[in-house]
């Protein structure tokens, strides 16, 4: 059962008797080097400390305050132990003042070995001194004291104080030099993680963090869970993998194959999954060429180019683009291992549509003026117009969040090609239209090589051809067959183009692939309504992959080969959670705007938006999201089935919920059934020690933990790796 910690503070102006530190027989003190201790008998408590060195009074102001600064606070009287007021562990901060006296007293019941943090924040001219006292044989002994938490900050902080015994402790909050009167307010809060032997499940508090303390194992009785199911989640809160033997374990209970089943990952999405274009991905993640931000293009001064201006091209113009042509081995296999060769060729494209912000170039071999077939890999004029129109919608919504491509934006010079139009080139990427894939298809890519001249590329000895301009590429097969998927891809690849400029060109930073891909997939997510995406055409479909392989790829992983789709699923899963719980469009605007990348960028964005959390802290929340599904359960619970809308600069972004226990494939190549129910998240038995990927996790349960009939005692073995956190969860 969860213990409540109470803190009692007494206010009283009386003389102070100092004596040598005493420890009662058979009891221990947390202060091994205390030379002096305040002591008071009976119901009284030490009064404010006087005759202290004078300090300049501060006048700290804030916008609003719940209590008055010119009358006693609601906790008064609290000047004696018998008048003391309760402060609850991890509850909201209490608001007090020093209006009518210069000391307050609170109390709490602590558990031996548990760490507690006590902190005050001041407003006006307040200046607090905190002290913790222990009652031994009728006398109160000071165990810990703090005046100012930092230079220039007159609030107080006692951090990670370890309770020596399981008993009641008292806290005196004194005003420096006994000052009291109006405009002397402070708040106080007690925090800590309680070591439990019992976990009382409630709908609003459905899981607990397992604290082993110094013990190598822990037995916890789960109560009030009749008719529910119990799960053990193990999360690796670090950027290093953890071996299976170091993850800790639960009891060796059986788990039926139905609960532990895992569909072969190659079937995820039924061959309609987007995957990376590896040459572009590797180049973008670590640019091998030194970037010259303001490289001179000609002897003429660079001038601003307005959006919509076009002096270079008209519909019907042709242009050759360098692309890689792949020669495959055995038929019906587009796995990377089956590539025989790749050769640079020049592909002739025709400009089929022009928008204010884009050119739509279609490879001549992949264009038709008459066919209405959806299976011939031919793009029609109508589809080219649709691509133009969708990108015009995407342009405003994406740039509002992420920024602009190189040379873009108001006053931009048009970038490398001095043209404010972004070139979108559609062709049969990888020459794989007629191949049957269990590996997924490349639906589009942005390749930063096009930022550089051919001379620059050649000088580094790279076997790469540039098309020199602001360009990204989309697959003609998808443009023909899966228009929703290709619309989503336009938003995805445009984010990559912007990301390259905002992070790499402007700040000389190289984002990790997981971070860049997360931003692109959330770009699709945020534009779901504007692009009228269904589940099959949205990034939410990747949650099917997350259910099946979440433990194989951590949040910050990026696996290669036929494992890449697992990393897409993992990166999107975290981005889905981050957007829905931490600001939506505002969060991702901060991610692109700040001067960090990867985990550090997430932490900085959280701080900038006022959440006061770190990447590590919210990852631990995310690690529980594959267990629950009810968005209204409690503020503690995290789910993917959450709907939210965020606004940024007058634009609205709606995020759609997804029930991860009720997702369907849109079709299966081996079945005439139009929809197949996707598997729920993979579970392991409690005794199964699964290796944990960097910022990865595993979910465990047992047949005996399903639909339990009463209290369940569970013994867990402590992880050998201190970065592994365990949660007991009831659903």
Short mmCIF file of N, CA and C in Angstrom, two decimals, residues 551-631:
data_model
loop_
_atom_site.label_atom_id
_atom_site.label_comp_id
_atom_site.label_asym_id
_atom_site.label_seq_id
_atom_site.Cartn_x
_atom_site.Cartn_y
_atom_site.Cartn_z
N UNK A 551 10.46 -4.09 -29.49
CA UNK A 551 11.60 -4.47 -28.66
C UNK A 551 12.88 -4.68 -29.48
N UNK A 552 12.76 -4.73 -30.80
CA UNK A 552 13.91 -5.00 -31.66
C UNK A 552 14.63 -3.73 -32.11
N UNK A 553 13.98 -2.58 -31.99
CA UNK A 553 14.59 -1.32 -32.39
C UNK A 553 14.21 -0.25 -31.37
N UNK A 554 15.21 0.28 -30.67
CA UNK A 554 14.94 1.33 -29.70
C UNK A 554 14.62 2.65 -30.38
N UNK A 555 14.19 3.61 -29.60
CA UNK A 555 13.79 4.90 -30.15
C UNK A 555 14.91 5.52 -30.97
N UNK A 556 16.16 5.44 -30.51
CA UNK A 556 17.26 6.13 -31.20
C UNK A 556 18.04 5.21 -32.12
N UNK A 557 17.55 3.99 -32.30
CA UNK A 557 18.18 3.06 -33.24
C UNK A 557 17.90 3.46 -34.68
N UNK A 558 18.76 3.03 -35.60
CA UNK A 558 18.42 2.99 -37.01
C UNK A 558 19.08 1.77 -37.61
N UNK A 559 18.28 0.72 -37.76
CA UNK A 559 18.79 -0.56 -38.24
C UNK A 559 18.87 -0.55 -39.76
N UNK A 560 19.67 -1.44 -40.32
CA UNK A 560 19.84 -1.44 -41.77
C UNK A 560 19.20 -2.67 -42.39
N UNK A 561 19.32 -2.76 -43.71
CA UNK A 561 18.80 -3.91 -44.44
C UNK A 561 17.31 -4.10 -44.24
N UNK A 562 16.89 -5.36 -44.12
CA UNK A 562 15.47 -5.63 -43.99
C UNK A 562 14.95 -5.39 -42.59
N UNK A 563 15.77 -4.79 -41.71
CA UNK A 563 15.31 -4.41 -40.38
C UNK A 563 14.92 -2.93 -40.31
N UNK A 564 15.11 -2.20 -41.39
CA UNK A 564 14.89 -0.75 -41.36
C UNK A 564 13.45 -0.39 -41.00
N UNK A 565 12.49 -1.19 -41.47
CA UNK A 565 11.09 -0.87 -41.18
C UNK A 565 10.81 -0.89 -39.69
N UNK A 566 11.56 -1.68 -38.93
CA UNK A 566 11.38 -1.72 -37.48
C UNK A 566 11.78 -0.37 -36.87
N UNK A 567 12.83 0.22 -37.41
CA UNK A 567 13.27 1.51 -36.89
C UNK A 567 12.32 2.63 -37.30
N UNK A 568 11.76 2.55 -38.51
CA UNK A 568 10.72 3.50 -38.88
C UNK A 568 9.57 3.44 -37.88
N UNK A 569 9.14 2.21 -37.54
CA UNK A 569 8.02 2.05 -36.62
C UNK A 569 8.35 2.62 -35.25
N UNK A 570 9.56 2.35 -34.77
CA UNK A 570 9.97 2.82 -33.44
C UNK A 570 10.07 4.34 -33.38
N UNK A 571 10.70 4.93 -34.39
CA UNK A 571 10.85 6.40 -34.42
C UNK A 571 9.48 7.07 -34.52
N UNK A 572 8.60 6.51 -35.35
CA UNK A 572 7.27 7.11 -35.45
C UNK A 572 6.48 6.94 -34.16
N UNK A 573 6.59 5.76 -33.53
CA UNK A 573 5.85 5.56 -32.28
C UNK A 573 6.19 6.62 -31.25
N UNK A 574 7.49 6.91 -31.09
CA UNK A 574 7.88 7.94 -30.13
C UNK A 574 7.40 9.31 -30.58
N UNK A 575 7.51 9.60 -31.87
CA UNK A 575 7.05 10.89 -32.38
C UNK A 575 5.55 11.06 -32.22
N UNK A 576 4.80 9.99 -32.44
CA UNK A 576 3.34 10.01 -32.25
C UNK A 576 3.02 10.41 -30.82
N UNK A 577 3.67 9.77 -29.87
CA UNK A 577 3.48 10.08 -28.44
C UNK A 577 3.91 11.51 -28.12
N UNK A 578 5.08 11.91 -28.61
CA UNK A 578 5.61 13.24 -28.31
C UNK A 578 4.67 14.33 -28.81
N UNK A 579 4.15 14.18 -30.01
CA UNK A 579 3.27 15.19 -30.58
C UNK A 579 1.95 15.28 -29.82
N UNK A 580 1.41 14.15 -29.41
CA UNK A 580 0.09 14.14 -28.78
C UNK A 580 0.10 14.57 -27.33
N UNK A 581 1.23 14.43 -26.65
CA UNK A 581 1.28 14.78 -25.23
C UNK A 581 2.10 16.03 -24.93
N UNK A 582 2.88 16.49 -25.88
CA UNK A 582 3.78 17.60 -25.59
C UNK A 582 3.79 18.67 -26.68
N UNK A 583 2.61 19.14 -27.05
CA UNK A 583 2.55 20.39 -27.80
C UNK A 583 2.29 20.30 -29.28
N UNK A 584 2.26 19.10 -29.87
CA UNK A 584 1.93 19.00 -31.29
C UNK A 584 2.83 19.84 -32.17
N UNK A 585 2.22 20.72 -32.95
CA UNK A 585 2.98 21.54 -33.90
C UNK A 585 3.99 22.43 -33.18
N UNK A 586 3.66 22.92 -32.00
CA UNK A 586 4.59 23.77 -31.26
C UNK A 586 5.86 23.00 -30.88
N UNK A 587 5.68 21.76 -30.46
CA UNK A 587 6.85 20.95 -30.11
C UNK A 587 7.78 20.79 -31.29
N UNK A 588 7.24 20.43 -32.46
CA UNK A 588 8.12 20.16 -33.59
C UNK A 588 8.66 21.44 -34.22
N UNK A 589 7.99 22.54 -34.03
CA UNK A 589 8.56 23.82 -34.41
C UNK A 589 9.79 24.13 -33.56
N UNK A 590 9.69 23.85 -32.26
CA UNK A 590 10.83 24.06 -31.37
C UNK A 590 11.99 23.14 -31.71
N UNK A 591 11.68 21.89 -32.06
CA UNK A 591 12.74 20.93 -32.39
C UNK A 591 13.59 21.42 -33.55
N UNK A 592 12.93 21.96 -34.58
CA UNK A 592 13.69 22.43 -35.74
C UNK A 592 14.38 23.76 -35.49
N UNK A 593 13.80 24.57 -34.62
CA UNK A 593 14.33 25.92 -34.40
C UNK A 593 15.50 25.94 -33.43
N UNK A 594 15.56 24.98 -32.50
CA UNK A 594 16.62 25.08 -31.49
C UNK A 594 17.97 24.64 -32.04
N UNK A 595 19.00 24.84 -31.25
CA UNK A 595 20.38 24.60 -31.71
C UNK A 595 20.92 23.26 -31.25
N UNK A 596 20.02 22.30 -31.08
CA UNK A 596 20.40 20.95 -30.68
C UNK A 596 19.83 19.94 -31.68
N UNK A 597 20.28 18.71 -31.55
CA UNK A 597 19.73 17.62 -32.35
C UNK A 597 19.48 16.43 -31.43
N UNK A 598 18.70 15.49 -31.91
CA UNK A 598 18.50 14.20 -31.25
C UNK A 598 17.90 14.38 -29.84
N UNK A 599 18.36 13.58 -28.86
CA UNK A 599 17.76 13.62 -27.53
C UNK A 599 17.88 15.02 -26.90
N UNK A 600 19.02 15.67 -27.10
CA UNK A 600 19.23 17.00 -26.52
C UNK A 600 18.24 18.01 -27.07
N UNK A 601 17.90 17.88 -28.34
CA UNK A 601 16.92 18.79 -28.94
C UNK A 601 15.55 18.60 -28.32
N UNK A 602 15.18 17.35 -28.06
CA UNK A 602 13.88 17.08 -27.42
C UNK A 602 13.84 17.68 -26.03
N UNK A 603 14.91 17.49 -25.27
CA UNK A 603 14.96 18.07 -23.92
C UNK A 603 14.86 19.59 -23.97
N UNK A 604 15.59 20.22 -24.88
CA UNK A 604 15.55 21.68 -24.96
C UNK A 604 14.16 22.17 -25.36
N UNK A 605 13.51 21.47 -26.27
CA UNK A 605 12.16 21.86 -26.68
C UNK A 605 11.18 21.72 -25.51
N UNK A 606 11.31 20.65 -24.74
CA UNK A 606 10.46 20.46 -23.56
C UNK A 606 10.64 21.60 -22.57
N UNK A 607 11.89 22.01 -22.37
CA UNK A 607 12.16 23.12 -21.45
C UNK A 607 11.61 24.43 -22.00
N UNK A 608 11.79 24.66 -23.28
CA UNK A 608 11.33 25.92 -23.89
C UNK A 608 9.81 26.06 -23.82
N UNK A 609 9.11 24.94 -23.91
CA UNK A 609 7.65 24.97 -23.86
C UNK A 609 7.10 24.90 -22.44
N UNK A 610 7.99 24.85 -21.45
CA UNK A 610 7.55 24.92 -20.06
C UNK A 610 7.17 23.60 -19.43
N UNK A 611 7.51 22.47 -20.05
CA UNK A 611 7.15 21.18 -19.46
C UNK A 611 8.10 20.76 -18.34
N UNK A 612 9.32 21.30 -18.35
CA UNK A 612 10.25 21.00 -17.27
C UNK A 612 10.68 19.55 -17.19
N UNK A 613 10.69 18.85 -18.32
CA UNK A 613 11.08 17.44 -18.35
C UNK A 613 12.24 17.24 -19.31
N UNK A 614 12.82 16.05 -19.22
CA UNK A 614 13.94 15.70 -20.10
C UNK A 614 13.52 14.56 -21.03
N UNK A 615 14.35 14.30 -22.03
CA UNK A 615 14.11 13.18 -22.92
C UNK A 615 13.99 11.88 -22.14
N UNK A 616 14.91 11.66 -21.18
CA UNK A 616 14.87 10.43 -20.39
C UNK A 616 13.55 10.28 -19.65
N UNK A 617 13.05 11.37 -19.10
CA UNK A 617 11.82 11.31 -18.31
C UNK A 617 10.61 10.98 -19.18
N UNK A 618 10.51 11.60 -20.34
CA UNK A 618 9.33 11.31 -21.16
C UNK A 618 9.45 9.97 -21.87
N UNK A 619 10.70 9.50 -22.10
CA UNK A 619 10.84 8.15 -22.65
C UNK A 619 10.23 7.13 -21.69
N UNK A 620 10.43 7.31 -20.40
CA UNK A 620 9.86 6.38 -19.43
C UNK A 620 8.34 6.39 -19.47
N UNK A 621 7.74 7.53 -19.77
CA UNK A 621 6.30 7.58 -19.97
C UNK A 621 5.91 6.82 -21.24
N UNK A 622 6.67 7.06 -22.31
CA UNK A 622 6.39 6.41 -23.60
C UNK A 622 6.46 4.90 -23.50
N UNK A 623 7.38 4.38 -22.68
CA UNK A 623 7.58 2.94 -22.58
C UNK A 623 6.35 2.22 -22.04
N UNK A 624 5.41 2.95 -21.48
CA UNK A 624 4.18 2.33 -20.95
C UNK A 624 3.02 2.42 -21.93
N UNK A 625 3.20 3.08 -23.07
CA UNK A 625 2.07 3.42 -23.94
C UNK A 625 1.52 2.25 -24.73
N UNK A 626 2.27 1.14 -24.84
CA UNK A 626 1.76 -0.01 -25.57
C UNK A 626 0.91 -0.93 -24.69
N UNK A 627 0.71 -0.57 -23.45
CA UNK A 627 -0.12 -1.37 -22.55
C UNK A 627 -1.54 -0.84 -22.50
N UNK A 628 -1.68 0.47 -22.38
CA UNK A 628 -3.01 1.05 -22.18
C UNK A 628 -3.62 1.56 -23.48
N UNK A 629 -4.92 1.85 -23.40
CA UNK A 629 -5.62 2.25 -24.62
C UNK A 629 -6.72 3.29 -24.39
N UNK A 630 -7.02 3.58 -23.12
CA UNK A 630 -8.11 4.51 -22.80
C UNK A 630 -7.53 5.89 -22.53
N UNK A 631 -7.75 6.86 -23.42
CA UNK A 631 -7.16 8.20 -23.24
C UNK A 631 -7.73 8.95 -22.05
#
